[in-house]
Coordinates of N, CA and C in Angstrom, one line a residue:
Chain A
G1 N 15.0 24.4 29.6 CA 13.9 23.6 29.9 C 13.1 23.9 28.8
E2 N 11.5 23.2 29.1 CA 10.4 23.7 28.5 C 10.0 25.1 28.3
N3 N 9.8 26.0 27.2 CA 8.8 26.9 27.6 C 7.3 27.2 26.1
V4 N 6.8 27.1 27.3 CA 5.4 27.2 26.2 C 5.0 28.2 25.9
E5 N 4.4 28.5 24.6 CA 3.5 29.9 24.2 C 2.3 29.7 24.1
Q6 N 1.4 30.6 24.3 CA -0.3 30.9 24.6 C -0.2 32.0 23.1
H7 N -1.3 31.5 22.7 CA -1.9 33.2 22.0 C -3.1 32.4 21.8
P8 N -4.1 33.5 21.3 CA -3.8 35.0 21.6 C -4.3 35.0 23.7
S9 N -4.0 35.7 24.4 CA -4.1 35.8 25.5 C -5.8 36.1 25.8
T10 N -6.5 36.7 25.3 CA -7.8 37.1 25.4 C -8.7 36.3 24.3
L11 N -9.9 36.0 23.7 CA -10.7 35.4 22.5 C -11.9 36.0 23.1
S12 N -12.5 36.7 21.7 CA -13.9 36.6 22.2 C -14.6 36.4 20.8
V13 N -15.8 35.6 20.9 CA -16.2 35.0 19.9 C -17.8 34.7 20.2
Q14 N -18.8 34.8 19.1 CA -20.1 35.1 19.6 C -21.0 33.6 19.4
E15 N -21.6 32.9 20.5 CA -22.0 32.1 20.3 C -22.2 31.2 18.7
G16 N -21.9 30.1 18.7 CA -22.3 29.6 17.4 C -21.0 29.3 16.4
D17 N -20.0 30.1 17.0 CA -18.5 30.3 16.2 C -18.0 29.5 16.7
S18 N -16.5 29.3 15.8 CA -15.5 28.6 16.6 C -15.0 29.3 17.1
A19 N -13.7 28.3 17.9 CA -12.4 29.8 18.9 C -11.4 28.6 18.3
V20 N -10.4 29.0 17.9 CA -8.8 28.5 18.0 C -7.9 28.8 19.2
I21 N -7.3 28.0 19.8 CA -6.4 28.8 20.6 C -5.0 27.8 20.1
K22 N -3.8 28.3 19.7 CA -2.6 28.0 19.8 C -1.4 28.1 20.9
C23 N -0.7 27.4 20.6 CA 0.4 27.1 21.7 C 1.5 26.8 20.9
T24 N 3.0 27.2 21.1 CA 4.0 26.7 20.4 C 5.1 26.0 21.8
Y25 N 6.0 25.1 21.4 CA 6.8 24.7 22.7 C 8.3 24.4 22.4
S26 N 9.0 24.4 23.0 CA 10.6 24.6 22.4 C 11.3 23.2 22.8
D27 N 11.3 22.6 23.5 CA 11.8 20.8 23.8 C 11.2 20.3 22.7
S28 N 12.0 19.7 21.5 CA 11.4 19.0 20.5 C 11.0 17.5 21.0
A29 N 11.4 17.4 22.6 CA 11.4 16.2 23.1 C 10.4 15.8 23.7
S30 N 9.4 16.8 23.9 CA 7.8 16.9 24.4 C 7.1 15.9 23.5
N31 N 6.0 15.0 24.0 CA 5.5 14.5 23.8 C 3.9 13.9 24.1
Y32 N 3.6 15.0 25.5 CA 2.5 14.7 25.9 C 2.1 16.4 26.0
F33 N 0.5 16.8 25.4 CA 0.5 18.0 25.2 C -1.5 18.5 25.7
P34 N -1.5 18.3 27.1 CA -2.9 18.8 27.1 C -3.1 19.7 27.1
W35 N -5.1 19.7 27.4 CA -5.0 21.2 27.4 C -6.1 21.3 28.7
Y36 N -5.9 22.1 29.2 CA -7.3 22.6 30.9 C -7.8 23.3 30.2
K37 N -9.3 23.2 31.4 CA -9.9 24.6 30.9 C -10.1 25.2 32.8
Q38 N -10.2 26.1 32.6 CA -10.5 26.7 34.7 C -11.3 28.0 34.3
E39 N -12.9 27.3 34.8 CA -13.3 28.3 34.8 C -13.4 29.1 36.2
L40 N -14.1 30.4 36.5 CA -13.8 31.4 37.5 C -13.7 31.1 38.5
G41 N -12.5 31.2 39.0 CA -13.1 30.7 40.3 C -12.4 29.0 40.9
K42 N -12.7 28.7 40.1 CA -12.3 26.7 40.3 C -11.1 26.0 39.9
R43 N -11.1 25.0 40.0 CA -9.9 24.3 39.6 C -9.6 24.2 38.3
P44 N -8.1 23.8 37.6 CA -8.4 23.4 36.2 C -8.8 22.4 35.8
Q45 N -9.1 21.6 35.0 CA -9.5 20.7 34.7 C -9.1 20.2 33.1
L46 N -8.3 18.7 33.2 CA -8.5 18.4 31.8 C -9.7 18.5 30.6
I47 N -9.8 18.6 29.3 CA -10.7 18.3 28.5 C -10.4 17.7 27.6
I48 N -9.0 17.5 27.3 CA -8.4 17.0 26.2 C -7.0 16.6 26.1
D49 N -6.0 15.6 25.7 CA -5.5 15.6 25.7 C -4.4 15.1 24.1
I50 N -3.5 15.1 23.5 CA -2.8 14.7 22.9 C -1.6 13.7 22.7
R51 N -1.4 12.8 23.0 CA 0.5 12.5 22.4 C 1.1 12.7 21.2
S52 N 2.5 12.5 20.8 CA 3.0 13.3 19.7 C 2.8 11.6 18.4
N53 N 2.1 10.7 18.9 CA 2.1 9.5 18.5 C 0.5 9.8 17.0
V54 N 0.0 11.1 17.2 CA -1.4 11.3 16.5 C -0.9 12.5 16.6
G55 N -2.1 12.6 14.9 CA -1.6 14.4 14.7 C -3.3 14.8 14.6
E56 N -3.9 14.0 15.4 CA -5.6 14.9 15.6 C -6.2 14.5 16.6
K57 N -7.1 14.7 16.9 CA -7.7 14.0 18.5 C -9.1 14.9 18.9
K58 N -10.3 14.2 18.2 CA -11.7 14.8 18.5 C -12.3 14.1 19.4
D59 N -13.3 14.9 20.3 CA -14.0 14.9 21.5 C -15.6 15.7 21.5
Q60 N -16.2 15.4 20.9 CA -17.4 16.0 20.3 C -17.5 17.1 19.5
R61 N -17.2 18.5 20.4 CA -17.2 19.8 19.7 C -15.5 20.3 19.9
I62 N -15.2 19.7 20.5 CA -13.8 19.9 20.8 C -12.6 19.1 20.3
A63 N -11.4 19.7 19.5 CA -10.6 19.2 18.8 C -9.5 19.5 19.0
V64 N -7.9 18.8 19.4 CA -6.7 19.0 19.5 C -6.3 18.3 17.8
T65 N -4.8 19.8 17.3 CA -4.1 19.1 16.6 C -2.5 19.3 16.8
L66 N -1.7 18.5 16.5 CA -0.4 18.7 16.8 C 0.4 18.4 15.7
N67 N 1.4 19.6 15.7 CA 2.5 19.6 14.2 C 3.2 19.5 14.9
K68 N 4.0 18.3 15.0 CA 5.6 18.2 15.1 C 7.0 18.5 15.1
T69 N 6.5 18.9 13.8 CA 7.7 19.6 12.7 C 7.8 21.0 13.1
A70 N 6.7 21.2 13.5 CA 6.9 23.2 13.4 C 6.9 23.4 14.9
K71 N 6.4 22.2 16.1 CA 6.4 22.4 17.0 C 5.1 23.2 18.0
H72 N 3.9 22.9 17.2 CA 2.8 23.7 17.6 C 1.8 22.6 17.9
F73 N 0.5 23.4 18.4 CA -0.4 22.3 18.9 C -1.8 23.6 19.3
S74 N -3.1 23.0 18.3 CA -3.7 23.9 18.4 C -5.4 23.3 19.2
L75 N -6.1 24.2 19.8 CA -7.5 23.9 20.1 C -8.3 24.0 19.8
H76 N -9.3 23.5 18.8 CA -10.3 24.0 18.3 C -11.5 23.3 19.1
I77 N -12.9 24.9 19.4 CA -13.6 25.0 20.0 C -14.9 24.9 18.8
T78 N -15.5 24.1 18.2 CA -16.7 24.4 17.4 C -18.0 24.3 18.2
E79 N -19.1 25.2 17.1 CA -20.5 25.8 17.8 C -20.1 25.7 19.5
T80 N -20.1 27.2 20.2 CA -19.3 27.3 21.2 C -20.6 27.4 22.1
Q81 N -20.5 27.8 22.8 CA -21.9 27.8 23.9 C -20.9 28.7 25.3
P82 N -22.1 29.3 25.9 CA -21.9 30.5 27.1 C -20.9 30.0 27.9
E83 N -21.2 28.3 27.9 CA -21.0 27.6 29.5 C -19.5 26.9 28.6
D84 N -18.8 27.5 27.5 CA -17.4 27.2 26.9 C -16.7 28.3 27.5
S85 N -16.9 29.3 27.6 CA -16.3 31.2 28.5 C -15.5 30.3 29.8
A86 N -14.6 30.7 29.8 CA -13.1 30.1 30.5 C -11.9 30.2 30.1
V87 N -10.7 29.8 31.2 CA -9.7 30.5 30.9 C -9.4 29.0 30.3
Y88 N -8.5 28.5 29.6 CA -8.1 27.5 28.9 C -6.3 27.6 29.0
F89 N -6.2 26.7 29.1 CA -4.3 26.1 29.1 C -4.2 25.1 28.5
C90 N -2.7 25.7 27.6 CA -2.1 24.6 26.8 C -0.9 24.1 28.0
A91 N -0.4 22.4 28.3 CA 0.6 22.5 28.4 C 1.4 21.7 27.7
A92 N 2.9 20.8 28.3 CA 3.8 20.1 27.1 C 4.6 19.4 28.5
S93 N 5.2 18.0 27.9 CA 5.8 17.8 28.8 C 6.0 16.5 28.4
R94 N 7.9 16.0 28.8 CA 8.6 14.7 27.7 C 8.0 13.6 28.4
R95 N 7.7 12.4 27.7 CA 7.8 11.4 28.7 C 9.5 10.9 29.1
G96 N 9.5 10.7 30.0 CA 10.3 10.1 31.3 C 10.9 11.1 31.9
N97 N 10.1 12.2 32.3 CA 10.3 14.0 32.7 C 9.8 13.9 33.9
T98 N 9.2 12.5 34.1 CA 8.3 12.5 35.9 C 7.3 13.3 35.9
G99 N 6.4 13.4 34.3 CA 5.3 14.3 35.1 C 5.3 16.0 35.1
K100 N 6.5 16.7 34.7 CA 7.0 17.6 35.2 C 6.0 18.9 34.0
L101 N 5.1 19.4 34.0 CA 3.9 19.7 32.8 C 4.3 21.3 32.9
I102 N 4.6 22.0 32.0 CA 4.8 22.9 31.6 C 3.9 23.9 30.6
F103 N 3.3 24.8 31.6 CA 1.7 25.3 31.2 C 2.3 26.7 30.2
G104 N 1.2 27.1 29.5 CA 1.0 28.5 28.8 C 0.6 29.4 29.7
Q105 N 0.6 30.2 29.3 CA -0.2 31.7 29.9 C -1.8 31.6 30.1
G106 N -2.1 30.8 29.3 CA -3.6 30.6 29.3 C -4.6 31.7 28.4
T107 N -5.7 31.4 28.1 CA -6.6 32.4 27.1 C -7.6 32.4 28.0
T108 N -8.3 33.2 27.8 CA -9.5 33.8 28.3 C -10.4 33.7 27.4
L109 N -11.3 32.7 27.1 CA -12.2 32.6 25.7 C -14.1 33.3 26.8
Q110 N -14.2 34.2 26.0 CA -15.6 34.7 26.5 C -16.3 34.5 25.5
V111 N -17.5 33.6 25.3 CA -18.5 33.3 24.6 C -19.7 34.3 24.6
K112 N -20.0 35.3 23.7 CA -21.2 36.0 23.6 C -22.4 35.5 23.7
P113 N -23.5 35.3 24.1 CA -24.7 34.9 23.4 C -25.7 35.4 22.6
Chain B
D1 N -14.9 9.2 44.7 CA -14.0 9.9 45.2 C -13.9 11.3 45.5
A2 N -13.5 11.9 46.4 CA -13.4 12.9 46.8 C -12.4 13.9 45.8
G3 N -11.4 13.2 45.7 CA -10.5 14.4 44.9 C -9.6 14.9 45.7
V4 N -8.4 15.8 45.1 CA -7.9 16.3 45.8 C -8.1 17.3 46.2
I5 N -7.8 17.3 47.7 CA -8.4 17.9 49.1 C -7.4 18.9 49.4
Q6 N -7.8 20.2 49.2 CA -6.6 21.5 49.8 C -7.4 21.9 50.9
S7 N -5.9 22.3 52.0 CA -6.8 23.6 53.1 C -5.7 24.2 53.3
P8 N -6.2 25.5 53.8 CA -7.7 26.2 53.6 C -7.9 26.5 52.5
R9 N -9.0 27.1 52.2 CA -9.2 27.3 51.0 C -8.7 29.1 50.8
H10 N -8.4 29.5 52.1 CA -8.7 30.9 51.8 C -7.3 31.2 53.3
E11 N -6.4 32.0 53.2 CA -5.7 32.7 54.1 C -4.9 33.3 53.7
V12 N -5.5 34.6 54.9 CA -5.1 35.9 54.7 C -4.4 35.7 56.5
T13 N -2.9 36.3 56.2 CA -1.9 36.2 56.6 C -1.0 37.4 56.7
E14 N -0.5 38.3 58.0 CA 0.4 39.2 58.0 C 1.8 38.9 57.4
M15 N 2.6 39.7 56.8 CA 3.9 39.7 56.8 C 5.1 38.7 57.3
G16 N 5.3 38.4 57.0 CA 6.6 37.9 58.2 C 5.8 36.6 59.2
Q17 N 4.9 36.0 58.5 CA 4.2 35.0 59.5 C 4.3 33.8 58.3
E18 N 4.2 32.8 59.2 CA 4.9 31.1 58.7 C 3.0 30.6 58.0
V19 N 3.1 30.6 57.1 CA 1.9 29.7 56.4 C 2.2 28.7 56.0
T20 N 1.5 27.6 56.3 CA 1.0 25.9 55.7 C 0.1 25.8 55.2
L21 N 0.0 25.5 53.8 CA -1.3 24.8 53.0 C -0.8 23.2 53.0
R22 N -2.1 22.5 53.0 CA -1.9 21.2 53.2 C -3.1 20.5 52.0
C23 N -2.6 19.3 51.3 CA -3.0 18.4 50.3 C -3.1 16.8 50.8
K24 N -4.3 16.8 50.2 CA -4.6 15.1 50.4 C -5.0 14.9 48.7
P25 N -3.8 13.8 48.3 CA -3.8 13.8 47.0 C -4.8 12.9 46.7
I26 N -5.5 12.1 45.7 CA -6.4 11.1 45.6 C -5.7 9.8 45.4
S27 N -6.4 8.8 46.3 CA -6.0 7.7 47.0 C -5.9 6.9 45.4
G28 N -4.2 6.5 46.1 CA -3.8 5.6 44.7 C -2.9 6.2 43.9
H29 N -2.5 7.7 44.0 CA -2.2 8.5 43.3 C -0.4 8.2 43.5
N30 N 0.7 8.4 43.1 CA 1.6 8.4 43.6 C 2.5 9.6 43.0
S31 N 2.0 10.4 42.7 CA 2.7 11.9 42.1 C 2.1 13.2 42.2
L32 N 2.4 13.8 43.4 CA 2.2 14.8 43.7 C 2.8 16.2 43.5
F33 N 2.5 17.3 43.2 CA 2.6 18.5 42.5 C 2.4 19.6 43.2
W34 N 2.8 20.6 43.0 CA 2.1 21.5 44.1 C 3.0 23.1 42.9
Y35 N 1.6 23.7 42.3 CA 1.7 25.0 41.3 C 1.2 25.9 42.0
R36 N 2.0 27.3 41.5 CA 1.1 28.9 42.3 C 0.4 29.2 40.9
Q37 N -0.4 30.0 41.1 CA -0.9 30.7 39.5 C -1.4 32.6 40.5
T38 N -0.8 32.9 39.4 CA -0.8 34.4 39.3 C -1.0 35.0 38.1
M39 N -1.6 36.3 38.2 CA -1.7 36.9 36.6 C -1.0 37.0 35.9
M40 N 0.3 37.4 36.5 CA 1.7 37.9 35.8 C 2.2 36.4 35.4
R41 N 2.3 35.5 36.3 CA 3.4 34.1 35.8 C 2.5 33.0 34.9
G42 N 1.1 33.3 35.3 CA 0.3 32.4 35.1 C 0.4 30.9 35.9
L43 N 0.3 29.2 35.7 CA 1.1 28.4 36.6 C 2.0 28.0 36.6
E44 N 2.5 28.1 37.5 CA 4.5 27.7 38.1 C 4.6 26.5 38.9
L45 N 4.9 25.5 38.1 CA 5.1 24.3 38.7 C 6.3 24.3 40.3
L46 N 5.9 24.0 41.4 CA 7.2 24.9 42.4 C 7.7 23.1 42.6
I47 N 7.0 22.7 43.2 CA 7.8 21.2 43.1 C 7.2 19.8 43.0
Y48 N 7.9 18.8 42.8 CA 6.6 17.6 42.6 C 7.4 16.8 43.2
F49 N 6.6 15.5 44.3 CA 7.2 14.5 44.2 C 6.5 13.2 43.7
N50 N 7.2 11.7 43.8 CA 6.8 10.8 43.5 C 7.0 9.6 44.9
N51 N 6.2 9.1 44.8 CA 6.2 7.5 46.4 C 6.7 8.7 47.1
N52 N 6.4 10.0 47.2 CA 6.7 10.5 48.4 C 8.3 11.2 48.3
V53 N 8.7 11.2 47.3 CA 10.4 11.5 47.5 C 9.8 12.7 46.7
P54 N 10.4 13.3 46.9 CA 10.6 15.1 45.7 C 11.7 15.0 45.0
I55 N 11.2 15.0 43.6 CA 11.6 14.6 42.4 C 12.6 15.7 42.2
D56 N 11.9 17.0 42.0 CA 12.5 18.4 40.8 C 11.7 19.9 41.7
D57 N 13.0 20.1 42.7 CA 11.9 21.6 43.5 C 12.7 22.7 42.8
S58 N 13.0 22.6 41.7 CA 13.7 23.5 41.1 C 12.9 25.0 40.7
G59 N 11.4 24.6 41.0 CA 10.3 25.9 40.7 C 10.3 26.8 42.3
M60 N 10.8 25.8 43.4 CA 10.5 26.9 44.3 C 11.4 28.0 44.3
P61 N 10.3 29.2 44.5 CA 10.9 30.3 44.4 C 12.2 30.6 45.0
E62 N 12.4 30.4 46.6 CA 13.2 30.7 47.6 C 13.8 29.9 48.7
D63 N 14.2 30.1 49.4 CA 14.2 29.0 51.0 C 13.4 29.2 51.8
R64 N 12.6 30.3 51.4 CA 11.5 30.7 52.4 C 10.6 29.5 52.2
F65 N 10.7 28.9 50.9 CA 9.4 27.9 50.9 C 10.1 26.6 50.6
S66 N 9.1 25.7 51.6 CA 9.6 24.1 51.7 C 8.5 23.1 51.6
A67 N 8.5 21.9 51.4 CA 7.3 21.4 51.1 C 8.1 19.7 51.7
K68 N 7.0 18.9 51.8 CA 7.1 17.5 52.9 C 5.9 17.1 52.4
M69 N 6.2 15.3 52.0 CA 4.9 14.8 52.1 C 5.5 13.1 52.9
P70 N 5.5 13.5 54.2 CA 5.7 12.5 55.2 C 5.1 11.2 54.9
N71 N 4.0 11.2 54.3 CA 3.0 9.4 53.6 C 2.6 10.2 52.5
A72 N 1.7 9.1 51.9 CA 1.3 9.0 50.5 C -0.2 9.5 50.7
S73 N -0.7 9.9 51.4 CA -2.1 10.4 51.9 C -2.0 12.3 52.3
F74 N -0.8 12.4 52.0 CA -0.3 14.2 53.1 C 0.6 14.8 52.3
S75 N 0.3 16.0 52.2 CA 1.9 16.8 51.9 C 1.2 18.5 52.3
T76 N 2.2 19.1 52.4 CA 2.6 20.3 52.8 C 3.1 21.2 52.0
L77 N 2.9 22.3 51.9 CA 4.1 23.5 51.5 C 4.4 24.4 52.7
K78 N 5.0 24.9 52.9 CA 5.6 25.9 53.8 C 5.9 27.0 53.4
I79 N 5.7 28.3 53.8 CA 6.0 29.7 53.6 C 6.6 30.0 54.8
Q80 N 8.2 30.7 55.4 CA 8.7 31.2 56.4 C 9.2 31.7 56.3
P81 N 9.7 33.4 55.9 CA 8.3 34.4 56.4 C 8.0 34.4 55.3
S82 N 6.3 34.7 55.3 CA 5.6 35.0 54.0 C 5.9 36.4 53.9
E83 N 5.6 36.7 52.7 CA 5.6 38.2 52.3 C 4.5 38.6 51.1
P84 N 4.2 39.5 50.7 CA 3.1 40.3 50.0 C 3.4 39.6 48.8
R85 N 4.5 39.5 48.0 CA 5.0 38.7 47.0 C 4.4 37.6 46.9
D86 N 3.9 36.6 48.0 CA 3.7 35.6 48.0 C 2.3 35.3 47.0
S87 N 1.2 36.4 48.0 CA 0.1 36.4 47.8 C -0.1 35.5 45.8
A88 N -0.8 34.4 46.0 CA -1.2 33.5 44.5 C -2.4 32.8 45.0
V89 N -2.9 31.9 44.4 CA -3.6 30.9 44.9 C -2.5 29.2 44.6
Y90 N -2.5 28.7 45.4 CA -1.4 27.6 45.6 C -2.7 26.2 44.9
F91 N -1.8 25.5 44.2 CA -2.6 24.1 43.7 C -1.9 23.3 43.8
C92 N -2.8 22.1 44.5 CA -2.0 20.8 44.5 C -2.8 20.1 43.5
A93 N -1.9 19.2 43.0 CA -2.4 18.1 41.9 C -1.6 16.9 42.2
S94 N -2.8 15.4 41.9 CA -2.1 14.1 41.8 C -2.2 13.2 40.3
S95 N -1.2 12.4 40.2 CA -1.7 11.4 39.6 C -1.2 10.4 39.6
L96 N -1.7 9.2 38.6 CA -2.0 8.1 39.1 C -0.2 7.4 38.8
G97 N 0.7 7.9 37.8 CA 1.7 7.1 37.3 C 2.7 7.9 37.5
W98 N 4.0 7.3 37.2 CA 5.2 8.6 37.4 C 5.0 9.3 36.3
S99 N 4.8 9.1 35.0 CA 4.8 10.3 34.2 C 3.4 10.5 33.8
S100 N 3.5 11.7 33.7 CA 2.1 12.4 33.0 C 1.6 11.5 31.8
Y101 N 2.7 11.7 30.8 CA 2.6 10.6 29.4 C 1.3 10.0 29.6
N102 N 1.4 9.0 30.7 CA 0.1 7.9 30.8 C -1.2 8.8 31.9
S103 N -0.6 9.7 32.7 CA -1.7 9.8 33.2 C -2.2 11.4 33.7
P104 N -3.4 12.0 33.4 CA -3.2 13.4 33.5 C -3.7 13.5 35.3
L105 N -2.9 14.8 35.6 CA -3.2 15.6 37.0 C -5.0 15.5 37.1
H106 N -4.7 15.7 38.3 CA -6.0 16.2 38.7 C -5.4 17.5 40.3
F107 N -6.6 18.2 39.7 CA -5.7 19.3 41.0 C -7.2 19.5 42.0
G108 N -6.5 20.0 43.1 CA -7.1 20.4 44.1 C -8.2 21.4 43.8
N109 N -8.8 22.4 44.5 CA -9.8 23.2 44.3 C -8.7 24.9 45.0
G110 N -7.7 24.4 45.2 CA -6.7 25.5 45.6 C -7.0 26.0 46.8
T111 N -6.0 26.5 46.8 CA -5.6 28.0 48.6 C -5.2 29.0 48.0
R112 N -6.4 30.2 48.7 CA -5.8 31.6 47.8 C -5.3 32.5 49.2
L113 N -4.0 32.5 49.1 CA -3.3 33.2 50.0 C -3.1 34.5 49.9
T114 N -2.9 35.6 51.0 CA -3.2 36.8 51.1 C -2.3 37.4 51.8
V115 N -1.0 37.6 51.5 CA 0.1 37.9 52.3 C 0.1 39.8 52.8
T116 N -0.4 40.3 53.6 CA -0.8 41.7 53.7 C 0.8 42.3 54.5

């Protein structure tokens, strides 16, 4: 089955710097890759997703890139702000697998003012 | 929309007791998922339903765990008997479509279970 590895497990940056979180997946048939943000004590919430027919997607300060050949995808946050501090999860699933999202272990991002 | 509603928010119980977690998905969503979150194992998919039918329960850890979805607006996850290692946050999530490819997951606020 699918296995998703996420790195780093913790990341500390200064406010205004960029942050990059990387994930690799094992199932070459996976074609949907969402990212979720979980603030302390709260539920995971979708922040951006990418499908295998595109290589990059941007939404304001957040971007995701996908390299299907290497089977890895990354989350990029620019101009980080203290409110970006949270745990970020990547996930992967294959079409037709009825929504079986497999999550990475999570990255705790700390943005220092 | 109220989103996915879970109850209770917190549950503290003694080892050996039965625990029932409840979930109301977003109206109109036809897929429902139960995840367990722990520090050691992260977010694990336990079971998911489509149109009230269990599709994949391969993540259910043991026979002590069972889940039902009697109708489109309600699901339960039951642990009987509970053990301390079941302590975790249990999330319910729902999505609009058959596949997450076109319909992201919406999570509830979770139930924090503590088994002493």
